[in-house]
Amino acid sequence: MTNISLLKKLKFSLRKTKEKLISNIKDIFIIKDKKDDVLKKLEYNLINSDINIDVVKNIIKGINRYNLNKKNIFPIVKEQMVNLLKPISKPIVFSKYKPFIILLVGINGVGKTTTAGKISWFYKKQNKKILLVAGDTFRLAAIEQLRIIGKNISIPVISQNIGSDSGSLVFDAIKSAQAKQIDLVVIDTAGRLQNKLFLMNELQKIIAIINKLTNNNIFEIILVIDANTGRNAINQVTNFHKYLNINGIILTKLDSTTKGSMIFNISNMFNIPLRFISTGDCIDDLQLFEPNRFVNALFD
Ligand SMILES: Nc1nc2c(ncn2[C@@H]2O[C@H](COP(=O)(O)OP(=O)(O)OP(=O)(O)O)[C@@H](O)[C@H]2O)c(=O)[nH]1
Ligand SMILES: [Mg+2]
């Protein structure tokens, strides 16, 4: 997809978030008041748009350095926002070790299984040889769901019977991938609450198995978060990170929320890369997170 069509898609996806943000701050851009009043208004309205106070204070501090006028205020606000998001804009770098592994974790219903399909499709278009693993062995429907996704995009899916041990499934899958010179193994897992220790232990066991089979080579543990989550997202990141040491985040369902601005809060609180954002329910609706594109989509 071209950059223009990615921007177009993202704009459409972010329309609800944008409506809220713009309706809150649009008066700001018609400067009549004194600078201090403009900044106060902007601060108040950004906080009303689901952006945390300390993030907003950062934005205001950045803007305060400039002499504001009707022409420059808009680009300056955008620039501050892009700067805030830059630290978490780091795409996944595959290690030389084959297969590279992506493990998807997160609470129930956030979009792990569909995202497993979208990621696989994303890399298949880059000619990578991929294997999907149905690590959610709790529900038959979950296994079936991934099988169907795999079939639609012609990517093999490794699964076992319902109720079987996800650790041994992952072991078999990686062994098989190593034998077949697979480039990328994408592992789906069952949804779980971040405060249920025994469920976190199960993921830790899977991670230990991966480490052992790959000689502790770097791989990717991604927390999938639903953009509708709001404040609880911070809680999810904190806890999953505590137990699993996640190295990436994917934000889903940006198309169905007014709360897309929460991205600024995540960026501000954690130095964890936002690997991808999901912009809809089709297999193609996954894009690399690009701060400029994101902020442009919010404002243009
Ligand atoms: N609109 C929209 N829907 C999405 C997006 N991502 C996922 N969904 C939908 O969200 C629902 C849940 O997605 P799943 O991928 O099954 O979620 P999950 O995390 O695997 O769920 P569990 O396995 O039950 O924990 C499905 O109906 C998806 O189609 C997105 O970016 N936009
Ligand atoms: Mg699932």
mmCIF file of C-alpha atoms and ligand atoms in Angstrom:
data_model
loop_
_atom_site.group_PDB
_atom_site.id
_atom_site.type_symbol
_atom_site.label_atom_id
_atom_site.label_comp_id
_atom_site.label_asym_id
_atom_site.label_seq_id
_atom_site.Cartn_x
_atom_site.Cartn_y
_atom_site.Cartn_z
ATOM 1 C CA MET A 1 0.000 0.000 0.000
ATOM 2 C CA THR A 2 1.218 3.507 -0.750
ATOM 3 C CA ASN A 3 1.744 6.091 1.978
ATOM 4 C CA ILE A 4 -1.228 8.036 0.682
ATOM 5 C CA SER A 5 -3.582 5.099 0.938
ATOM 6 C CA LEU A 6 -2.260 4.238 4.410
ATOM 7 C CA LEU A 7 -2.953 7.809 5.501
ATOM 8 C CA LYS A 8 -6.412 7.699 3.945
ATOM 9 C CA LYS A 9 -7.225 4.500 5.759
ATOM 10 C CA LEU A 10 -5.892 5.809 9.052
ATOM 11 C CA LYS A 11 -7.887 9.029 8.700
ATOM 12 C CA PHE A 12 -11.056 7.058 8.192
ATOM 13 C CA SER A 13 -10.209 4.791 11.090
ATOM 14 C CA LEU A 14 -9.464 7.663 13.458
ATOM 15 C CA ARG A 15 -12.566 9.672 12.576
ATOM 16 C CA LYS A 16 -14.265 9.142 15.956
ATOM 17 C CA THR A 17 -11.173 10.069 17.936
ATOM 18 C CA LYS A 18 -10.652 13.033 15.649
ATOM 19 C CA GLU A 19 -14.215 14.284 16.018
ATOM 20 C CA LYS A 20 -13.805 14.381 19.762
ATOM 21 C CA LEU A 21 -10.353 15.956 19.747
ATOM 22 C CA ILE A 22 -11.143 18.572 17.113
ATOM 23 C CA SER A 23 -14.488 19.526 18.567
ATOM 24 C CA ASN A 24 -12.659 20.105 21.825
ATOM 25 C CA ILE A 25 -9.808 22.202 20.545
ATOM 26 C CA LYS A 26 -10.969 23.874 17.349
ATOM 27 C CA ASP A 27 -11.617 27.282 18.971
ATOM 28 C CA ILE A 28 -7.997 27.424 19.984
ATOM 29 C CA PHE A 29 -6.899 27.862 16.427
ATOM 30 C CA ILE A 30 -8.721 31.130 16.020
ATOM 31 C CA ILE A 31 -6.424 33.161 18.200
ATOM 32 C CA LYS A 32 -8.016 36.227 19.657
ATOM 33 C CA ASP A 33 -7.044 35.802 23.275
ATOM 34 C CA LYS A 34 -3.743 36.426 24.982
ATOM 35 C CA LYS A 35 -1.210 33.597 24.719
ATOM 36 C CA ASP A 36 -1.723 32.514 28.319
ATOM 37 C CA ASP A 37 -5.450 32.201 27.786
ATOM 38 C CA VAL A 38 -4.975 30.232 24.591
ATOM 39 C CA LEU A 39 -2.656 27.809 26.346
ATOM 40 C CA LYS A 40 -5.018 27.443 29.290
ATOM 41 C CA LYS A 41 -7.887 26.669 26.969
ATOM 42 C CA LEU A 42 -5.790 24.202 25.016
ATOM 43 C CA GLU A 43 -4.653 22.485 28.200
ATOM 44 C CA TYR A 44 -8.200 22.146 29.454
ATOM 45 C CA ASN A 45 -9.478 20.796 26.162
ATOM 46 C CA LEU A 46 -6.682 18.290 25.628
ATOM 47 C CA ILE A 47 -7.327 16.860 29.087
ATOM 48 C CA ASN A 48 -10.972 16.508 28.084
ATOM 49 C CA SER A 49 -9.813 14.464 25.087
ATOM 50 C CA ASP A 50 -8.538 11.560 27.195
ATOM 51 C CA ILE A 51 -4.948 12.755 27.291
ATOM 52 C CA ASN A 52 -3.335 12.528 30.731
ATOM 53 C CA ILE A 53 -2.508 15.714 32.583
ATOM 54 C CA ASP A 54 1.250 15.195 32.594
ATOM 55 C CA VAL A 55 1.252 14.537 28.842
ATOM 56 C CA VAL A 56 -0.770 17.683 28.255
ATOM 57 C CA LYS A 57 1.607 19.674 30.461
ATOM 58 C CA ASN A 58 4.465 18.445 28.256
ATOM 59 C CA ILE A 59 2.678 19.555 25.122
ATOM 60 C CA ILE A 60 1.901 22.964 26.597
ATOM 61 C CA LYS A 61 5.476 23.390 27.794
ATOM 62 C CA GLY A 62 6.729 22.665 24.280
ATOM 63 C CA ILE A 63 4.320 25.158 22.735
ATOM 64 C CA ASN A 64 5.049 27.851 25.281
ATOM 65 C CA ARG A 65 8.515 28.402 23.797
ATOM 66 C CA TYR A 66 7.036 29.873 20.635
ATOM 67 C CA ASN A 67 5.460 33.155 19.730
ATOM 68 C CA LEU A 68 2.068 31.950 18.673
ATOM 69 C CA ASN A 69 -0.019 33.365 15.899
ATOM 70 C CA LYS A 70 -2.930 32.256 13.787
ATOM 71 C CA LYS A 71 -0.667 30.634 11.227
ATOM 72 C CA ASN A 72 1.802 28.731 13.330
ATOM 73 C CA ILE A 73 -0.171 27.424 16.302
ATOM 74 C CA PHE A 74 -1.601 24.471 14.430
ATOM 75 C CA PRO A 75 1.722 23.141 13.065
ATOM 76 C CA ILE A 76 3.353 23.743 16.450
ATOM 77 C CA VAL A 77 0.775 21.661 18.317
ATOM 78 C CA LYS A 78 1.185 18.914 15.746
ATOM 79 C CA GLU A 79 4.950 18.996 16.040
ATOM 80 C CA GLN A 80 4.796 18.665 19.822
ATOM 81 C CA MET A 81 2.509 15.680 19.489
ATOM 82 C CA VAL A 82 4.742 13.975 16.931
ATOM 83 C CA ASN A 83 7.740 14.514 19.223
ATOM 84 C CA LEU A 84 5.911 12.827 22.063
ATOM 85 C CA LEU A 85 5.194 9.772 19.942
ATOM 86 C CA LYS A 86 8.598 9.401 18.303
ATOM 87 C CA PRO A 87 10.228 7.417 21.123
ATOM 88 C CA ILE A 88 7.780 4.529 20.696
ATOM 89 C CA SER A 89 7.960 4.407 16.914
ATOM 90 C CA LYS A 90 10.255 1.435 16.397
ATOM 91 C CA PRO A 91 9.292 -1.344 14.015
ATOM 92 C CA ILE A 92 10.229 -4.928 14.819
ATOM 93 C CA VAL A 93 13.724 -5.865 13.714
ATOM 94 C CA PHE A 94 14.010 -9.559 12.875
ATOM 95 C CA SER A 95 17.047 -11.266 14.327
ATOM 96 C CA LYS A 96 19.192 -13.369 12.010
ATOM 97 C CA TYR A 97 18.062 -16.421 13.897
ATOM 98 C CA LYS A 98 15.433 -18.467 12.076
ATOM 99 C CA PRO A 99 12.620 -18.714 12.821
ATOM 100 C CA PHE A 100 11.901 -15.326 14.334
ATOM 101 C CA ILE A 101 9.044 -15.627 16.807
ATOM 102 C CA ILE A 102 6.179 -13.312 17.655
ATOM 103 C CA LEU A 103 4.111 -14.210 20.713
ATOM 104 C CA LEU A 104 0.824 -12.363 21.126
ATOM 105 C CA VAL A 105 -0.592 -11.872 24.616
ATOM 106 C CA GLY A 106 -3.370 -9.788 26.130
ATOM 107 C CA ILE A 107 -6.709 -9.816 27.918
ATOM 108 C CA ASN A 108 -9.862 -11.358 26.457
ATOM 109 C CA GLY A 109 -11.310 -10.064 23.249
ATOM 110 C CA VAL A 110 -8.729 -7.386 22.453
ATOM 111 C CA GLY A 111 -7.989 -8.820 19.007
ATOM 112 C CA LYS A 112 -5.081 -11.245 19.479
ATOM 113 C CA THR A 113 -6.285 -13.928 17.085
ATOM 114 C CA THR A 114 -7.307 -11.588 14.276
ATOM 115 C CA THR A 115 -4.074 -9.636 14.769
ATOM 116 C CA ALA A 116 -2.079 -12.880 14.484
ATOM 117 C CA GLY A 117 -3.648 -13.218 11.034
ATOM 118 C CA LYS A 118 -2.976 -9.602 10.083
ATOM 119 C CA ILE A 119 0.686 -9.751 11.139
ATOM 120 C CA SER A 120 1.175 -12.970 9.209
ATOM 121 C CA TRP A 121 -0.378 -11.378 6.144
ATOM 122 C CA PHE A 122 1.766 -8.252 6.578
ATOM 123 C CA TYR A 123 4.968 -10.310 6.502
ATOM 124 C CA LYS A 124 3.757 -12.763 3.904
ATOM 125 C CA LYS A 125 3.528 -9.818 1.522
ATOM 126 C CA GLN A 126 7.248 -9.359 2.223
ATOM 127 C CA ASN A 127 7.803 -12.916 1.028
ATOM 128 C CA LYS A 128 8.446 -14.390 4.439
ATOM 129 C CA LYS A 129 7.646 -18.016 5.082
ATOM 130 C CA ILE A 130 5.255 -18.117 7.994
ATOM 131 C CA LEU A 131 3.699 -20.532 10.455
ATOM 132 C CA LEU A 132 0.717 -19.721 12.668
ATOM 133 C CA VAL A 133 0.306 -21.437 16.026
ATOM 134 C CA ALA A 134 -3.095 -21.827 17.677
ATOM 135 C CA GLY A 135 -1.799 -21.401 21.224
ATOM 136 C CA ASP A 136 -5.277 -20.705 22.588
ATOM 137 C CA THR A 137 -6.065 -24.321 23.340
ATOM 138 C CA PHE A 138 -8.908 -23.544 25.744
ATOM 139 C CA ARG A 139 -11.701 -23.103 23.227
ATOM 140 C CA LEU A 140 -12.499 -25.044 20.103
ATOM 141 C CA ALA A 141 -13.832 -21.847 18.531
ATOM 142 C CA ALA A 142 -10.444 -20.163 18.978
ATOM 143 C CA ILE A 143 -8.640 -23.012 17.217
ATOM 144 C CA GLU A 144 -11.206 -22.976 14.408
ATOM 145 C CA GLN A 145 -10.982 -19.185 14.118
ATOM 146 C CA LEU A 146 -7.242 -19.292 13.483
ATOM 147 C CA ARG A 147 -7.546 -22.247 11.108
ATOM 148 C CA ILE A 148 -9.984 -20.295 8.972
ATOM 149 C CA ILE A 149 -7.800 -17.185 9.005
ATOM 150 C CA GLY A 150 -4.794 -19.298 7.993
ATOM 151 C CA LYS A 151 -6.727 -20.934 5.205
ATOM 152 C CA ASN A 152 -7.853 -17.574 3.821
ATOM 153 C CA ILE A 153 -4.305 -16.269 3.566
ATOM 154 C CA SER A 154 -2.700 -19.622 2.681
ATOM 155 C CA ILE A 155 -0.550 -19.829 5.780
ATOM 156 C CA PRO A 156 -0.277 -23.165 7.627
ATOM 157 C CA VAL A 157 -1.686 -23.321 11.148
ATOM 158 C CA ILE A 158 -0.355 -25.690 13.781
ATOM 159 C CA SER A 159 -2.902 -26.696 16.381
ATOM 160 C CA GLN A 160 -3.656 -29.452 18.864
ATOM 161 C CA ASN A 161 -6.828 -30.714 20.417
ATOM 162 C CA ILE A 162 -8.791 -28.527 22.728
ATOM 163 C CA GLY A 163 -7.471 -28.654 26.296
ATOM 164 C CA SER A 164 -3.979 -29.738 25.317
ATOM 165 C CA ASP A 165 -0.909 -28.111 26.819
ATOM 166 C CA SER A 166 -0.006 -24.886 25.030
ATOM 167 C CA GLY A 167 3.642 -25.272 26.026
ATOM 168 C CA SER A 168 4.016 -28.604 24.266
ATOM 169 C CA LEU A 169 2.177 -27.215 21.247
ATOM 170 C CA VAL A 170 4.649 -24.328 21.030
ATOM 171 C CA PHE A 171 7.552 -26.770 21.436
ATOM 172 C CA ASP A 172 6.316 -28.904 18.517
ATOM 173 C CA ALA A 173 5.584 -25.864 16.379
ATOM 174 C CA ILE A 174 9.056 -24.358 16.779
ATOM 175 C CA LYS A 175 10.753 -27.710 16.161
ATOM 176 C CA SER A 176 8.736 -28.090 12.992
ATOM 177 C CA ALA A 177 9.457 -24.500 11.919
ATOM 178 C CA GLN A 178 13.186 -25.046 12.428
ATOM 179 C CA ALA A 179 13.073 -28.154 10.281
ATOM 180 C CA LYS A 180 11.151 -26.390 7.521
ATOM 181 C CA GLN A 181 13.230 -23.213 7.371
ATOM 182 C CA ILE A 182 10.293 -21.046 8.363
ATOM 183 C CA ASP A 183 11.122 -17.323 8.699
ATOM 184 C CA LEU A 184 8.461 -16.326 11.180
ATOM 185 C CA VAL A 185 6.321 -18.160 13.732
ATOM 186 C CA VAL A 186 3.309 -16.198 15.002
ATOM 187 C CA ILE A 187 1.823 -17.602 18.202
ATOM 188 C CA ASP A 188 -1.712 -16.772 19.323
ATOM 189 C CA THR A 189 -2.564 -17.276 23.004
ATOM 190 C CA ALA A 190 -5.709 -17.385 25.104
ATOM 191 C CA GLY A 191 -6.975 -14.126 26.575
ATOM 192 C CA ARG A 192 -6.274 -13.684 30.278
ATOM 193 C CA LEU A 193 -6.602 -11.149 33.040
ATOM 194 C CA GLN A 194 -3.370 -9.469 33.947
ATOM 195 C CA ASN A 195 -3.825 -10.175 37.667
ATOM 196 C CA LYS A 196 -4.335 -13.937 37.473
ATOM 197 C CA LEU A 197 -0.969 -15.306 38.448
ATOM 198 C CA PHE A 198 -1.430 -18.880 37.265
ATOM 199 C CA LEU A 199 -2.308 -17.626 33.791
ATOM 200 C CA MET A 200 0.789 -15.467 33.722
ATOM 201 C CA ASN A 201 2.803 -18.513 34.796
ATOM 202 C CA GLU A 202 1.507 -20.384 31.790
ATOM 203 C CA LEU A 203 2.824 -17.667 29.496
ATOM 204 C CA GLN A 204 6.131 -17.635 31.364
ATOM 205 C CA LYS A 205 6.402 -21.346 30.686
ATOM 206 C CA ILE A 206 5.815 -20.803 26.963
ATOM 207 C CA ILE A 207 8.469 -18.070 26.958
ATOM 208 C CA ALA A 208 10.944 -20.388 28.725
ATOM 209 C CA ILE A 209 10.335 -23.051 26.082
ATOM 210 C CA ILE A 210 10.927 -20.552 23.280
ATOM 211 C CA ASN A 211 14.133 -19.336 24.943
ATOM 212 C CA LYS A 212 15.421 -22.845 25.308
ATOM 213 C CA LEU A 213 14.676 -23.866 21.723
ATOM 214 C CA THR A 214 16.157 -20.698 20.253
ATOM 215 C CA ASN A 215 19.252 -20.423 22.472
ATOM 216 C CA ASN A 216 17.858 -17.311 24.133
ATOM 217 C CA ASN A 217 17.711 -15.494 20.863
ATOM 218 C CA ILE A 218 15.766 -12.284 20.874
ATOM 219 C CA PHE A 219 12.119 -12.665 19.979
ATOM 220 C CA GLU A 220 9.030 -10.530 20.200
ATOM 221 C CA ILE A 221 6.470 -10.598 23.010
ATOM 222 C CA ILE A 222 3.650 -8.307 22.008
ATOM 223 C CA LEU A 223 0.856 -7.068 24.225
ATOM 224 C CA VAL A 224 -2.318 -6.463 22.237
ATOM 225 C CA ILE A 225 -4.477 -3.651 23.607
ATOM 226 C CA ASP A 226 -7.963 -2.560 22.561
ATOM 227 C CA ALA A 227 -7.949 1.211 21.999
ATOM 228 C CA ASN A 228 -11.381 1.431 23.629
ATOM 229 C CA THR A 229 -9.834 0.453 26.938
ATOM 230 C CA GLY A 230 -9.068 3.934 28.252
ATOM 231 C CA ARG A 231 -7.363 4.093 31.619
ATOM 232 C CA ASN A 232 -7.214 0.351 32.251
ATOM 233 C CA ALA A 233 -4.723 0.094 29.388
ATOM 234 C CA ILE A 234 -2.038 1.477 31.684
ATOM 235 C CA ASN A 235 -2.864 -1.265 34.155
ATOM 236 C CA GLN A 236 -2.618 -3.926 31.469
ATOM 237 C CA VAL A 237 0.762 -2.715 30.239
ATOM 238 C CA THR A 238 2.126 -2.474 33.776
ATOM 239 C CA ASN A 239 1.118 -5.995 34.751
ATOM 240 C CA PHE A 240 1.902 -7.871 31.557
ATOM 241 C CA HIS A 241 5.246 -6.118 31.481
ATOM 242 C CA LYS A 242 5.967 -7.041 35.073
ATOM 243 C CA TYR A 243 5.451 -10.751 34.452
ATOM 244 C CA LEU A 244 6.522 -11.150 30.845
ATOM 245 C CA ASN A 245 8.879 -8.334 29.963
ATOM 246 C CA ILE A 246 6.981 -7.457 26.805
ATOM 247 C CA ASN A 247 8.926 -5.751 24.044
ATOM 248 C CA GLY A 248 6.143 -4.407 21.911
ATOM 249 C CA ILE A 249 2.542 -3.229 21.859
ATOM 250 C CA ILE A 250 -0.163 -3.394 19.206
ATOM 251 C CA LEU A 251 -3.174 -1.124 19.534
ATOM 252 C CA THR A 252 -6.353 -2.474 17.927
ATOM 253 C CA LYS A 253 -9.823 -1.172 17.086
ATOM 254 C CA LEU A 254 -8.789 2.431 16.502
ATOM 255 C CA ASP A 255 -11.708 2.538 14.079
ATOM 256 C CA SER A 256 -14.295 1.928 16.766
ATOM 257 C CA THR A 257 -13.255 4.301 19.512
ATOM 258 C CA THR A 258 -13.207 7.956 20.470
ATOM 259 C CA LYS A 259 -10.260 7.198 22.742
ATOM 260 C CA GLY A 260 -7.443 6.876 20.224
ATOM 261 C CA SER A 261 -5.648 9.736 21.986
ATOM 262 C CA MET A 262 -4.730 7.252 24.714
ATOM 263 C CA ILE A 263 -1.767 6.484 22.498
ATOM 264 C CA PHE A 264 -0.097 9.600 23.947
ATOM 265 C CA ASN A 265 -0.527 8.270 27.483
ATOM 266 C CA ILE A 266 1.045 4.941 26.662
ATOM 267 C CA SER A 267 3.921 6.667 24.942
ATOM 268 C CA ASN A 268 4.452 8.941 27.904
ATOM 269 C CA MET A 269 4.335 6.265 30.602
ATOM 270 C CA PHE A 270 6.232 3.391 29.050
ATOM 271 C CA ASN A 271 9.168 3.243 26.771
ATOM 272 C CA ILE A 272 7.724 0.249 24.945
ATOM 273 C CA PRO A 273 7.583 0.382 21.136
ATOM 274 C CA LEU A 274 4.169 0.517 19.513
ATOM 275 C CA ARG A 275 4.850 -1.953 16.715
ATOM 276 C CA PHE A 276 1.586 -1.788 14.781
ATOM 277 C CA ILE A 277 -1.841 -0.209 14.910
ATOM 278 C CA SER A 278 -4.980 -1.924 13.732
ATOM 279 C CA THR A 279 -7.368 0.225 11.765
ATOM 280 C CA GLY A 280 -10.263 -2.118 11.084
ATOM 281 C CA ASP A 281 -11.541 -5.625 10.772
ATOM 282 C CA CYS A 282 -10.050 -6.669 7.416
ATOM 283 C CA ILE A 283 -6.862 -8.665 6.999
ATOM 284 C CA ASP A 284 -5.171 -5.606 5.465
ATOM 285 C CA ASP A 285 -6.078 -3.294 8.336
ATOM 286 C CA LEU A 286 -2.727 -3.301 10.099
ATOM 287 C CA GLN A 287 -0.069 -0.668 9.654
ATOM 288 C CA LEU A 288 3.287 0.189 11.150
ATOM 289 C CA PHE A 289 2.969 2.937 13.694
ATOM 290 C CA GLU A 290 4.253 6.164 12.208
ATOM 291 C CA PRO A 291 3.905 9.285 14.432
ATOM 292 C CA ASN A 292 3.724 11.797 11.573
ATOM 293 C CA ARG A 293 1.054 9.852 9.802
ATOM 294 C CA PHE A 294 -0.864 9.365 13.019
ATOM 295 C CA VAL A 295 -0.889 13.049 13.946
ATOM 296 C CA ASN A 296 -1.664 14.111 10.377
ATOM 297 C CA ALA A 297 -4.592 11.712 10.317
ATOM 298 C CA LEU A 298 -5.864 13.236 13.543
ATOM 299 C CA PHE A 299 -5.757 16.818 12.316
ATOM 300 C CA ASP A 300 -6.019 17.063 8.554
HETATM 301 N N1 LIG B 1 -13.400 -2.883 14.202
HETATM 302 C C1 LIG B 1 -12.363 -3.634 14.583
HETATM 303 N N2 LIG B 1 -12.583 -4.850 15.081
HETATM 304 C C2 LIG B 1 -11.520 -5.582 15.471
HETATM 305 C C3 LIG B 1 -10.202 -5.108 15.330
HETATM 306 N N3 LIG B 1 -9.368 -6.071 15.799
HETATM 307 C C4 LIG B 1 -10.154 -7.092 16.202
HETATM 308 N N4 LIG B 1 -11.461 -6.811 16.018
HETATM 309 C C5 LIG B 1 -12.627 -7.641 16.348
HETATM 310 O O1 LIG B 1 -12.630 -7.873 17.745
HETATM 311 C C6 LIG B 1 -13.208 -9.149 18.029
HETATM 312 C C7 LIG B 1 -12.265 -9.966 18.898
HETATM 313 O O2 LIG B 1 -11.121 -10.279 18.132
HETATM 314 P P1 LIG B 1 -10.224 -11.559 18.406
HETATM 315 O O3 LIG B 1 -9.056 -11.485 17.516
HETATM 316 O O4 LIG B 1 -11.044 -12.784 18.374
HETATM 317 O O5 LIG B 1 -9.802 -11.246 19.902
HETATM 318 P P2 LIG B 1 -8.949 -12.161 20.886
HETATM 319 O O6 LIG B 1 -8.080 -11.250 21.679
HETATM 320 O O7 LIG B 1 -8.300 -13.244 20.154
HETATM 321 O O8 LIG B 1 -10.116 -12.730 21.827
HETATM 322 P P3 LIG B 1 -9.984 -13.953 22.864
HETATM 323 O O9 LIG B 1 -9.263 -15.040 22.166
HETATM 324 O O10 LIG B 1 -11.401 -14.277 23.176
HETATM 325 O O11 LIG B 1 -9.262 -13.432 24.050
HETATM 326 C C8 LIG B 1 -13.492 -9.793 16.694
HETATM 327 O O12 LIG B 1 -14.834 -9.596 16.364
HETATM 328 C C9 LIG B 1 -12.597 -9.020 15.740
HETATM 329 O O13 LIG B 1 -13.068 -9.024 14.432
HETATM 330 C C10 LIG B 1 -10.001 -3.798 14.796
HETATM 331 O O14 LIG B 1 -8.888 -3.277 14.665
HETATM 332 N N5 LIG B 1 -11.126 -3.108 14.435
HETATM 333 MG MG MG B 2 -8.343 -15.265 20.418
#
